[in-house]
Coordinates of C-alpha atoms in Angstrom, one line a residue:
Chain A
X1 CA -8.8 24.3 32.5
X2 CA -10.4 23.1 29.1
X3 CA -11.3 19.7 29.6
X4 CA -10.2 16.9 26.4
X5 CA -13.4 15.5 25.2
X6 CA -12.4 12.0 27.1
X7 CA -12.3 14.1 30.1
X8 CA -15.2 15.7 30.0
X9 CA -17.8 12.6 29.1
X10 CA -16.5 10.9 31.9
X11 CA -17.5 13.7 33.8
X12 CA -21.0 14.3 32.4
X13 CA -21.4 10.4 32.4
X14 CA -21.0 10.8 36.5
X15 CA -22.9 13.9 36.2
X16 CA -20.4 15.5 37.6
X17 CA -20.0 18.0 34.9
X18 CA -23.0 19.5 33.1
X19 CA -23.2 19.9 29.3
X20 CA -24.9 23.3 30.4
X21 CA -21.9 24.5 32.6
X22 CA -19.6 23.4 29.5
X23 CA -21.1 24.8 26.6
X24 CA -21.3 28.1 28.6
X25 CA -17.3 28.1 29.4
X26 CA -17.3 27.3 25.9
X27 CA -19.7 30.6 25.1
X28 CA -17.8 32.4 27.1
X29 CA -14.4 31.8 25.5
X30 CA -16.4 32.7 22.1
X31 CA -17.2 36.0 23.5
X32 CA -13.6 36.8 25.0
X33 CA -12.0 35.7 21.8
X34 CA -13.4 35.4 18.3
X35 CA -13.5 39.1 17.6
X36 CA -9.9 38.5 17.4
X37 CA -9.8 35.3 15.8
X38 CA -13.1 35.2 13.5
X39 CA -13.5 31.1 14.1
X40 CA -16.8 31.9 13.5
X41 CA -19.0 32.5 10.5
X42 CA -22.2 31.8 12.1
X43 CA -22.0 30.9 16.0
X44 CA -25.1 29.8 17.5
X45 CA -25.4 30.3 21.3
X46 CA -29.3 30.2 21.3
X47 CA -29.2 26.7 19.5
X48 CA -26.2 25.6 21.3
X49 CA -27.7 26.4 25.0
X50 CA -31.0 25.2 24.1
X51 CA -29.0 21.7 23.1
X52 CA -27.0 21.7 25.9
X53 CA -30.1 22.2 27.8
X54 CA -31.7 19.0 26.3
X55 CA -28.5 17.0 26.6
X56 CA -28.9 17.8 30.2
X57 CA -32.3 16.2 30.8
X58 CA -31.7 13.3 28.9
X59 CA -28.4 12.4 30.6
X60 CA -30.2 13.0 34.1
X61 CA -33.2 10.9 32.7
X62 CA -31.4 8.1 31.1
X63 CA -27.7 8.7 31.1
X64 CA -25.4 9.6 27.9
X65 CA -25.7 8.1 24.4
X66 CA -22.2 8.1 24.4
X67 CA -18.8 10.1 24.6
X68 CA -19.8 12.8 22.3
X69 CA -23.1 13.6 24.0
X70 CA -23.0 17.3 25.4
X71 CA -20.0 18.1 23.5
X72 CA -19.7 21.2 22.4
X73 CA -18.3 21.2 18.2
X74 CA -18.3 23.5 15.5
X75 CA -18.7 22.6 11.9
X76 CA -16.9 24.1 8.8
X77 CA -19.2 26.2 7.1
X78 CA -19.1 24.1 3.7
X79 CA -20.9 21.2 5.5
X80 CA -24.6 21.9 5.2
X81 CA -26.9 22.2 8.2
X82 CA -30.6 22.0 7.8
X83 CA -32.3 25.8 8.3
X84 CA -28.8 27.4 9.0
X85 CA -27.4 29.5 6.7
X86 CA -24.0 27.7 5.1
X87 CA -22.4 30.1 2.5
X88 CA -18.7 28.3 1.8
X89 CA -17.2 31.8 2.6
X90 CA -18.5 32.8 -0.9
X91 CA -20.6 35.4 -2.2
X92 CA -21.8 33.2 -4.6
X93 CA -23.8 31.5 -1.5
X94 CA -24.8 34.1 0.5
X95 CA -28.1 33.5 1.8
X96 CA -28.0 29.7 1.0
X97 CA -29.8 27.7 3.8
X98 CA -30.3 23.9 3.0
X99 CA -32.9 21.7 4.2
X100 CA -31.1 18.4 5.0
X101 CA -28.1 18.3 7.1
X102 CA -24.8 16.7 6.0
X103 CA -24.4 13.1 6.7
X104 CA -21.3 13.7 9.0
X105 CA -23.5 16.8 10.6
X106 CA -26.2 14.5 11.0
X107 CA -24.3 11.8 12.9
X108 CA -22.6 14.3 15.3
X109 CA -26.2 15.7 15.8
X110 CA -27.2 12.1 16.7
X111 CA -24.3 11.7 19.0
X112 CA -25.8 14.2 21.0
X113 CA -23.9 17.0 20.2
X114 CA -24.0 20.8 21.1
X115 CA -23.7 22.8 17.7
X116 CA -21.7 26.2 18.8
X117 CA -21.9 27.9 15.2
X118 CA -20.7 27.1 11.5
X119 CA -16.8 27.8 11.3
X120 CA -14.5 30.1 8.8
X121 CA -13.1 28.1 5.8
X122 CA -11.5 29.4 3.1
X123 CA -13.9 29.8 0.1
X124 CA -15.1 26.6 -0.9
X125 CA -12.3 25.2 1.1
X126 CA -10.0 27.1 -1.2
X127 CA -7.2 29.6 -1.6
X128 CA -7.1 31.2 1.4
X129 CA -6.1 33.4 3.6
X130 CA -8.5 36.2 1.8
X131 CA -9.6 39.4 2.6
X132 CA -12.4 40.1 0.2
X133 CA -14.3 37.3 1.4
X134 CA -17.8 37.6 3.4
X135 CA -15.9 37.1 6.5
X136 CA -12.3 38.0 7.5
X137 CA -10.4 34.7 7.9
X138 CA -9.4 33.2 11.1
X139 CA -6.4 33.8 13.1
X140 CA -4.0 31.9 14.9
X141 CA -4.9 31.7 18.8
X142 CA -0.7 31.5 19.9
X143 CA -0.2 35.0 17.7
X144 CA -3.3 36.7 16.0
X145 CA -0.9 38.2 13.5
X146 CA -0.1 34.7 12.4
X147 CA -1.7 32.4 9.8
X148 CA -4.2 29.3 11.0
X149 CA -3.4 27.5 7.8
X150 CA -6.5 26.2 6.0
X151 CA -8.8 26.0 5.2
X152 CA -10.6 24.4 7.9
X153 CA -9.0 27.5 9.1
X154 CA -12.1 28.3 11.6
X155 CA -12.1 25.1 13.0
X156 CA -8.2 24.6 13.5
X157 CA -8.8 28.5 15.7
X158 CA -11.9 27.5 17.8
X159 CA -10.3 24.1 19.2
X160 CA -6.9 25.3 20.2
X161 CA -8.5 28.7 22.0
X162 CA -10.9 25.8 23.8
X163 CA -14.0 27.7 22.2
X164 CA -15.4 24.0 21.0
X165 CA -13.7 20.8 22.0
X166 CA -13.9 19.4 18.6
X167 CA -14.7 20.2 15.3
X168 CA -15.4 19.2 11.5
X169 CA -12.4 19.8 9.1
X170 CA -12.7 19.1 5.5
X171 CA -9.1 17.6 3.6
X172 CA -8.1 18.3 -0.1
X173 CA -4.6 18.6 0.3
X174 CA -3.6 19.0 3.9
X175 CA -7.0 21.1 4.7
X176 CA -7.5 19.5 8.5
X177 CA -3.7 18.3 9.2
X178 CA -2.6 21.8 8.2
X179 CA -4.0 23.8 10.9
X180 CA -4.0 21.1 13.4
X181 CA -0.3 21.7 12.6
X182 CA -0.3 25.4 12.6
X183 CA -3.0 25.4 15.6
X184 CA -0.9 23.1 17.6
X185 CA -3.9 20.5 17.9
X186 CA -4.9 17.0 16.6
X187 CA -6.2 16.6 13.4
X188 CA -6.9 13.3 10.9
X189 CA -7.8 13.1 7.8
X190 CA -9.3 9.7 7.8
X191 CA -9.1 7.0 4.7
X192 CA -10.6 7.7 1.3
X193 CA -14.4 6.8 2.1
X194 CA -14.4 6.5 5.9
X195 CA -16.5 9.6 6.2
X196 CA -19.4 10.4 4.1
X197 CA -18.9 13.5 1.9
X198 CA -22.2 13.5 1.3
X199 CA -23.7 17.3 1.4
X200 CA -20.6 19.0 1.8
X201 CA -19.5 21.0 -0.8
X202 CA -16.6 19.4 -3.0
X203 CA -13.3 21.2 -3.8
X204 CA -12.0 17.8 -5.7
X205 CA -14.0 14.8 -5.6
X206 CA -11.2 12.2 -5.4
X207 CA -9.3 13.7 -3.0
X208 CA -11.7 14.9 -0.8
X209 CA -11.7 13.6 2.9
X210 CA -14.1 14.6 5.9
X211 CA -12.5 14.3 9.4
X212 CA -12.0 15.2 13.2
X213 CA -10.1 17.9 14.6
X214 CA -9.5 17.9 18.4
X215 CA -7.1 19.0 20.9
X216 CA -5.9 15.1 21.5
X217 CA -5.5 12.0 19.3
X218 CA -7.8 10.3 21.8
X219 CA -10.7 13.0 20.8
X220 CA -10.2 12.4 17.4
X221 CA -10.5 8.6 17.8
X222 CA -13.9 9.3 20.5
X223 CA -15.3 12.1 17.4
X224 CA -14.2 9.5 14.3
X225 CA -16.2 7.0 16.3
X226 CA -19.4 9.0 15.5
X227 CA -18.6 9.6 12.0
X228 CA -17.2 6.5 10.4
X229 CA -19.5 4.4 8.4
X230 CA -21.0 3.3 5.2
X231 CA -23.4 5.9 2.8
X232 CA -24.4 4.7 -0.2
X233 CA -25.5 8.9 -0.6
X234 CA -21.5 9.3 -0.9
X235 CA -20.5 7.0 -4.4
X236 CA -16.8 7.0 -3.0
X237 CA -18.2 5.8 0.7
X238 CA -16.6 2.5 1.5
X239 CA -18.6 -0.6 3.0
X240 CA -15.8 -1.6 5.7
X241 CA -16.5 -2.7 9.5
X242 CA -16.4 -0.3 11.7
X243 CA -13.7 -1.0 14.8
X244 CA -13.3 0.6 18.0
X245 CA -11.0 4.2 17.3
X246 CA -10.0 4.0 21.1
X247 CA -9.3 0.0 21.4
X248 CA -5.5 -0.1 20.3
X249 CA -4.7 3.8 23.0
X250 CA -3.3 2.9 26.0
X251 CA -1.5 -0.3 24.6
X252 CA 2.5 0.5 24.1
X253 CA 4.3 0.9 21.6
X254 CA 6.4 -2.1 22.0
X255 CA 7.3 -3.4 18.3
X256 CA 5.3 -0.9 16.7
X257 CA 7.2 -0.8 13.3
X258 CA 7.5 3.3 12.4
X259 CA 9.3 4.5 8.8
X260 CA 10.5 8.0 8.8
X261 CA 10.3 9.3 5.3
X262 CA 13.1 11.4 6.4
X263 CA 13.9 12.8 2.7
X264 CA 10.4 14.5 2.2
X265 CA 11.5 16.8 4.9
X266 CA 15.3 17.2 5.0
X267 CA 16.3 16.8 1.3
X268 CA 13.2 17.3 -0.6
X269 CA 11.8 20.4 1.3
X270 CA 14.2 21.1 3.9
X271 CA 12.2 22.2 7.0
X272 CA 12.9 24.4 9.4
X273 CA 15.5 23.7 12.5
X274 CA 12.2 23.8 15.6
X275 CA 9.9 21.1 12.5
X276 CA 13.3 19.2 12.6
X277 CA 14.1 18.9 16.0
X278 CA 10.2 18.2 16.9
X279 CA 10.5 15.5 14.7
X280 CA 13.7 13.6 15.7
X281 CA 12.5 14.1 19.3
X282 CA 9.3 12.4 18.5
X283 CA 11.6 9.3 17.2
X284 CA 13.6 9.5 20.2
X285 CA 10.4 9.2 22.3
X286 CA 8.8 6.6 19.8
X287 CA 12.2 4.2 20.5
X288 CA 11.5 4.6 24.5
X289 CA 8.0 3.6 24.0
X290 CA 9.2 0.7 22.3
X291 CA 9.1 1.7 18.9
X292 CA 10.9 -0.1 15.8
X293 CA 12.0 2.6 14.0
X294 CA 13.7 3.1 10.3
X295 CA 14.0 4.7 7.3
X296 CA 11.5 5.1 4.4
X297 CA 12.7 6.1 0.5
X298 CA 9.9 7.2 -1.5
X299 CA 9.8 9.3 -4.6
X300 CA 10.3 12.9 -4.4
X301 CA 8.3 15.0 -2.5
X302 CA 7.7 17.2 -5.4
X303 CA 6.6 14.0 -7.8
X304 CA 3.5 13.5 -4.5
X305 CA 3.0 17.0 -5.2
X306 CA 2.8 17.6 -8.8
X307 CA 0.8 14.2 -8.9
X308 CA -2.2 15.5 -6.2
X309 CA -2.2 19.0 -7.4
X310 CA -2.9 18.6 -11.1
X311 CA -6.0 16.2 -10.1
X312 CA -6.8 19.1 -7.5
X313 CA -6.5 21.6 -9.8
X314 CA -8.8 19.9 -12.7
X315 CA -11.6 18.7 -10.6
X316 CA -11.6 22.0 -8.7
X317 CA -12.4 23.6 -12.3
X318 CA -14.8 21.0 -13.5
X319 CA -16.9 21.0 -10.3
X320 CA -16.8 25.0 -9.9
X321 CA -16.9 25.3 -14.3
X322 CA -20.3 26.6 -14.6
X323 CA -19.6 29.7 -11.9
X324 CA -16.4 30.1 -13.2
X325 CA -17.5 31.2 -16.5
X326 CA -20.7 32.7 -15.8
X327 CA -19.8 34.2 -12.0
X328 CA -15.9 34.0 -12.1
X329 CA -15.5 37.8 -10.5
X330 CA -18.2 37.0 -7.4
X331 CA -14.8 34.3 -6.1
X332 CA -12.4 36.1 -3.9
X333 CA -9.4 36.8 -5.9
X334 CA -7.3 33.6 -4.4
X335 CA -10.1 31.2 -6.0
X336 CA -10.5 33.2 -9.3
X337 CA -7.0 32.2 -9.6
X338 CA -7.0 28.5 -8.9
X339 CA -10.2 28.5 -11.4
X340 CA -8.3 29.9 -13.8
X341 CA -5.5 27.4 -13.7
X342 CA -8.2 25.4 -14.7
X343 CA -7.7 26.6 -18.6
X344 CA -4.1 25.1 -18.4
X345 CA -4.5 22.0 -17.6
X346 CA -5.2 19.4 -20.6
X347 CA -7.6 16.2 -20.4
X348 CA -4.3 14.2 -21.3
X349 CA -2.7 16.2 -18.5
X350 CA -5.3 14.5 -15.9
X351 CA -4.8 11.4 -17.2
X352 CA -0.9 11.4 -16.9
X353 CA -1.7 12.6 -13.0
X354 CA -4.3 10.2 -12.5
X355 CA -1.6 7.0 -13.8
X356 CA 1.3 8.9 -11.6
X357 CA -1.5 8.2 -8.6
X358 CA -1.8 4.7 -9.5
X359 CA 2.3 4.1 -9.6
X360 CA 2.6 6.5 -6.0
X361 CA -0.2 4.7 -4.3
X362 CA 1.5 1.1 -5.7
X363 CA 4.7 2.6 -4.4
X364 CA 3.4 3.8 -0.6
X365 CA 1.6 0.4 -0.2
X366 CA 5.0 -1.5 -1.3
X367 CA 7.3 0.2 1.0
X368 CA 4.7 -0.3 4.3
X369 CA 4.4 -4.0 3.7
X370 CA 6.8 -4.3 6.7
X371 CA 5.6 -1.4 8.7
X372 CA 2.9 0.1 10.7
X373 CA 3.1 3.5 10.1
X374 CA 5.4 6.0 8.6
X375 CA 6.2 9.7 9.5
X376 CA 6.8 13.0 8.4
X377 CA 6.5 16.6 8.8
X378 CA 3.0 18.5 9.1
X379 CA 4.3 21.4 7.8
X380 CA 7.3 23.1 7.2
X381 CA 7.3 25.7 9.8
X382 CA 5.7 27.3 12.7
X383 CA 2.9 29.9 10.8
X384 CA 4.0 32.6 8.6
X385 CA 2.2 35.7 9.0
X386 CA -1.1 36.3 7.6
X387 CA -0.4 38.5 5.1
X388 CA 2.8 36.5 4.2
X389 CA 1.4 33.9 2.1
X390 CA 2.3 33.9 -1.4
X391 CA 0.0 34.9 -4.3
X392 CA 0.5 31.7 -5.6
X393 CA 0.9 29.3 -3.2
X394 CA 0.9 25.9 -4.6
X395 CA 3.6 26.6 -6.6
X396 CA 5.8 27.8 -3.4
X397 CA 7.1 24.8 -1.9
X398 CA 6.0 21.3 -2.2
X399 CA 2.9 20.0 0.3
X400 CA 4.1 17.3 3.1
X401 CA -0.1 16.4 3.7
X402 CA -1.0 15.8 -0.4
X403 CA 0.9 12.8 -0.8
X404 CA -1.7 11.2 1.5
X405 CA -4.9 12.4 0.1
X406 CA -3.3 10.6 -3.6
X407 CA -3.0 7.3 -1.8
X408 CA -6.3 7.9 0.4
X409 CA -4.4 6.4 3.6
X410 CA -5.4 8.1 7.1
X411 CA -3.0 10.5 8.4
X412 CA -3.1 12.8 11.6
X413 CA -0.5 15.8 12.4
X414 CA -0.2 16.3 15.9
X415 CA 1.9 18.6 18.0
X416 CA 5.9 17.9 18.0
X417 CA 6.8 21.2 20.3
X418 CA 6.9 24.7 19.5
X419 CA 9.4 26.8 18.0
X420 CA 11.7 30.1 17.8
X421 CA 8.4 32.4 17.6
X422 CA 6.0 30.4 20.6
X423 CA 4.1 28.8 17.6
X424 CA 3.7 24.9 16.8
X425 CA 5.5 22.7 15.2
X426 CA 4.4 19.6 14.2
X427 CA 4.4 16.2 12.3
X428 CA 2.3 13.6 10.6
X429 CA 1.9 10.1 11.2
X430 CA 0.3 7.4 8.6
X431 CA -1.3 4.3 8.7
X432 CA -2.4 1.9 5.9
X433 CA -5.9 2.4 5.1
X434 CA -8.6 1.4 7.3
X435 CA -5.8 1.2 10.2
X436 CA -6.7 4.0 11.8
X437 CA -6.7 2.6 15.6
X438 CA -2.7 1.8 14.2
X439 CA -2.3 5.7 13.9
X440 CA -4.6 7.2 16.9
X441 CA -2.3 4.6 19.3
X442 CA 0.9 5.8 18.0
X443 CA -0.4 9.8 18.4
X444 CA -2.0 8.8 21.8
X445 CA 1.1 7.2 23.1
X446 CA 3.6 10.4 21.7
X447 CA 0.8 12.7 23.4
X448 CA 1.0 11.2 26.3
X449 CA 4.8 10.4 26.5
X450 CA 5.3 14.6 26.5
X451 CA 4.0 17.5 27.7
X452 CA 3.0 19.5 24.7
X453 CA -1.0 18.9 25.9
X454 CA -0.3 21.0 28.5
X455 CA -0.2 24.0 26.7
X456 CA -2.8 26.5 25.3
X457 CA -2.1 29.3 23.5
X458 CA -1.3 32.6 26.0
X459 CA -4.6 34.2 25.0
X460 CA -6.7 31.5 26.2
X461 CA -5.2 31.2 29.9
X462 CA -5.1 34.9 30.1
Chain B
X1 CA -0.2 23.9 -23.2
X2 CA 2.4 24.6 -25.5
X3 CA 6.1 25.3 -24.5
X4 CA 5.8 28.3 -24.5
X5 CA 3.0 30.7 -23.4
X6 CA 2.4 33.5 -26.1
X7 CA -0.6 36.1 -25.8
X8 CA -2.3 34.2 -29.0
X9 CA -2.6 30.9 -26.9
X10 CA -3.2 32.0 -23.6
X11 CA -6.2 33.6 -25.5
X12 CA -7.0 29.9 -27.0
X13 CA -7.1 27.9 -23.8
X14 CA -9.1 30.9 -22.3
X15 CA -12.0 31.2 -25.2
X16 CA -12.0 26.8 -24.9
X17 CA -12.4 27.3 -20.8
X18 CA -15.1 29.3 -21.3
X19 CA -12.9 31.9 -19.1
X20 CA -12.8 35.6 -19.6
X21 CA -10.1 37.2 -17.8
X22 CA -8.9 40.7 -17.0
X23 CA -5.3 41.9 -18.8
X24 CA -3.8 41.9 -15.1
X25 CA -5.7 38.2 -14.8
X26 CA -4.1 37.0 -17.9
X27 CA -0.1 38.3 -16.8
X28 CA -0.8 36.9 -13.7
X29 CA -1.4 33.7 -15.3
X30 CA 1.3 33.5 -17.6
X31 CA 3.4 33.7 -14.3
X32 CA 3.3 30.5 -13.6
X33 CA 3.6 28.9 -17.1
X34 CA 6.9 27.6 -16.2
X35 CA 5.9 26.3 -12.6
X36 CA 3.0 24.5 -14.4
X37 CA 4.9 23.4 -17.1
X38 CA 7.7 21.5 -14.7
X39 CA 4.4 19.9 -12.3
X40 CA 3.4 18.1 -15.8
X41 CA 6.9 17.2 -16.4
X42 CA 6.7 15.1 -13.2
X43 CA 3.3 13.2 -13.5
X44 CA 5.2 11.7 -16.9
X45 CA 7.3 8.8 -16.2
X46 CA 8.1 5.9 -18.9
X47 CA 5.2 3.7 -18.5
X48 CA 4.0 2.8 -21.5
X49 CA 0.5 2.5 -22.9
X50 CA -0.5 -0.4 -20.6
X51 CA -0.2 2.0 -17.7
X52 CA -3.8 1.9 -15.8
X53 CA -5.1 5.2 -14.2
X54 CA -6.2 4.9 -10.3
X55 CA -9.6 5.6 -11.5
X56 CA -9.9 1.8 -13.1
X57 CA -12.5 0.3 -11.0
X58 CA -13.9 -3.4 -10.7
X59 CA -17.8 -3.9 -10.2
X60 CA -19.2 -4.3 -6.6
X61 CA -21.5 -6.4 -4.7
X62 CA -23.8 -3.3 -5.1
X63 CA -23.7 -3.5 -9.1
X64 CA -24.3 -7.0 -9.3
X65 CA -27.0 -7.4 -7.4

């Protein structure tokens, strides 16, 4: 049994559970597993016992900082980590060891934390899967053959086979909620400035979000907890009290007011029957909990889409510019691409995207004026294959997760049910920015209303 | 990008990227001219030249003190 983060602080906070006896199960899962899913880039047992070990003594000596101390988490290899090697999954980094951790690495470190290793991404949380990368990329834990999503790809792997308990994912354009969606775990993307980008490499600065992946809503509210705050080293890091992530779980759902943007994912990119079903199941349950629940009409899907990826697409190329014309055939071939789409988009282009934002985000703020959330899918599908994904895949089929990096408002896909092929299903839930405790009550109540918790991928109980 | 993609302005928006690109890089590219094309098509809505970008920022407590 893999204990949920809340689970196992209470249990190390009663010493009844040592942070040594978890990060080994942990370890051992590693060992049994990630030659077939490649989580890791760079896992680090010595560093991780030796933590664990110190966790120990101090929670004998003096008790726990908190929830996260003795926690075993991984960290997506674009976050930089004093001393230990963090190469983005790019050749062009190869060797690169920083000297100053990551603001969001740092405050997980201070929580207490057990670092397990630096996690697969997609290069420069970009493009993938890939297979002329450093690393192979990771694989899904319910079928190897199948896609994580990405590209916090490696940390979406490692917390649904129960080789962390929590993990940093990184969110461009769906980068965490996808493979909490494809991983059948929890995973938010947090509002625009909540967590410090600071020290983590940037795919596109203005739609860039740093946030929690975890087996349950609750974690994610316990792991945003240690994360959230002000950082005047991040220029986009908001100055906004900080509230309790776990104050609102546990509370009902009674007159919770929930909008189902219901033609993003049967009209405007018609989802598959299991994504359908998961999601008008979730309703039905939200209604029994209480739940006030009703239609949303936005603009099209593909108008959210077109909006987020032209910004994604420019500021990838003006960030990555200098490589890409002096290194452009050291990328992987996926990235090569995306930099080249670079060249076809005008400065006039951006601009028209970056008013479209400023209409969508007037528009998503206008139609939740009488709600608390609204709803959607996480993906379209349980996970294509690995070697299914097209060449091209942002021109494939609109993205249900970019609409919400354009407005910036915190979103979290969790688990709806699993479909045809044993895989997940999922969908996302939204809040208005800065209401995450709004969101984590709504996905902690749905959790906890059904069983899907309950499950871990065949692998990891065999 | 003009309406349509010909070799000669590929070639143009390549040299002003600073890009150079394989032949098999370049058809590749051209692929998804008309995918591209459309995406634009979307972020353009009658608006006017009032219209603000989301980038508009006001001045902080930070800047003024």
């Amino acid at each position: 049994m893999i204990p949920t983060i809340a689970d196992a602080a209470k249990l190390i906070a009663a010493k009844k559970l040592s942070p040594v006896e978890l990060t080994q199960a942990c370890l051992n899962r590693m060992h049994a597993m990630d030659d077939t899913l490649h989580a890791f880039i760079l896992p680090t047992e010595e560093r991780a016992l030796a933590e664990a070990h110190a966790a120990e003594a101090e929670i004998m000596k003096s008790g726990p900082r908190g929830p996260m101390h003795g926690i075993p988490i991984g960290l997506k290899d674009i976050v930089d980590t004093a001393g230990l090697e963090t190469t983005c999954q790019s050749n062009l980094l190869a060797g690169n060891v920083p000297d100053k951790d990551a603001a969001c690495a740092a405050k997980l470190a201070s929580a207490g934390t057990v670092l397990m290793g630096k996690l697969t991404t997609h290069e420069f949380a970009d493009g993938g899967p890939s297979f002329d990368l450093p690393k192979p990329p990771a694989r899904n834990p319910w079928n190897p053959d199948h896609f994580t999503a990405g590209s916090s790809s490696g940390t979406g792997a490692a917390v649904a086979s129960g080789m962390i308990l929590c993990g940093i994912g990184t969110d461009t354009g769906g980068s965490i909620r996808g493979p909490a969606a494809l991983c059948g775990i929890a995973g938010i993307k947090p509002t625009y400035g909540l967590v410090s980008r600071a020290g983590v490499a940037p795919a596109a600065f203005s739609l860039d979000h740093i946030g929690p992946m975890a087996w349950t809503a609750e974690d994610c509210a316990i792991m945003l907890q240690a994360l959230a705050g002000h950082d005047p080293a991040d220029p986009a890091s908001a100055n906004q009290p900080i509230p309790d992530y776990t104050a609102l779980l546990g509370t009902g759902l009674k007159g919770v007011r929930v909008g189902v943007i219901r033609h993003f994912h049967e009209l405007d990119s018609k989802v598959a029957p299991a994504t359908q079903a998961g999601i008008d199941n979730a309703m039905a349950t939200l209604r029994d909990l209480g739940a006030i629940v009703s239609d949303v009409t936005l603009s099209p899907l593909q108008d959210w889409h077109a909006c987020g990826s032209l910004i994604s697409i420019t500021e990838r190329a003006a960030a990555y510019e200098e490589w890409a014309r002096t290194r452009l055939s050291d990328f992987g071939e996926r990235v090569q691409r995306r930099l080249m789409l670079g060249a076809m988009v005008s400065g006039v282009d951006y601009v028209q995207a970056v008013r479209r934002r400023r209409e969508l985000r007037a528009e998503l703020r206008a139609a939740m004026a009488g709600l608390d959330v609204v709803i959607t899918a996480g993906a379209a599908n349980e996970a294509a294959k690995i070697d299914a994904i097209p060449r091209w895949d942002v021109f494939a089929a609109p993205s249900f997760t970019i609409p919400f990096n354009v407005t910036g408002y915190p979103a979290i896909a969790v688990c709806t049910g699993f479909g045809p092929l044993g895989l997940p299903v999922s969908m996302q839930i939204v809040g208005k920015p800065f209401q995450e405790p709004t969101v984590f009550r709504v996905a902690d109540a749905f959790e906890k209303a059904t069983d899907f918790r309950n499950k871990r991928p065949a692998m990891v109980a065999g | 990008m003009p309406a349509k993609l010909t070799d000669e302005s590929l070639d143009y928006l390549l040299d002003a990227a600073g890009l150079v690109l394989s032949p098999a890089q370049k058809a590749d590219l051209a692929t998804i001219h008309d995918a591209l094309t459309a995406m634009k098509a979307r972020v353009r809505q009658p608006r006017g030249h009032m219209a603000e970008l989301a980038h508009t920022f006001g001045y902080t407590a930070e800047d003024l003190g």
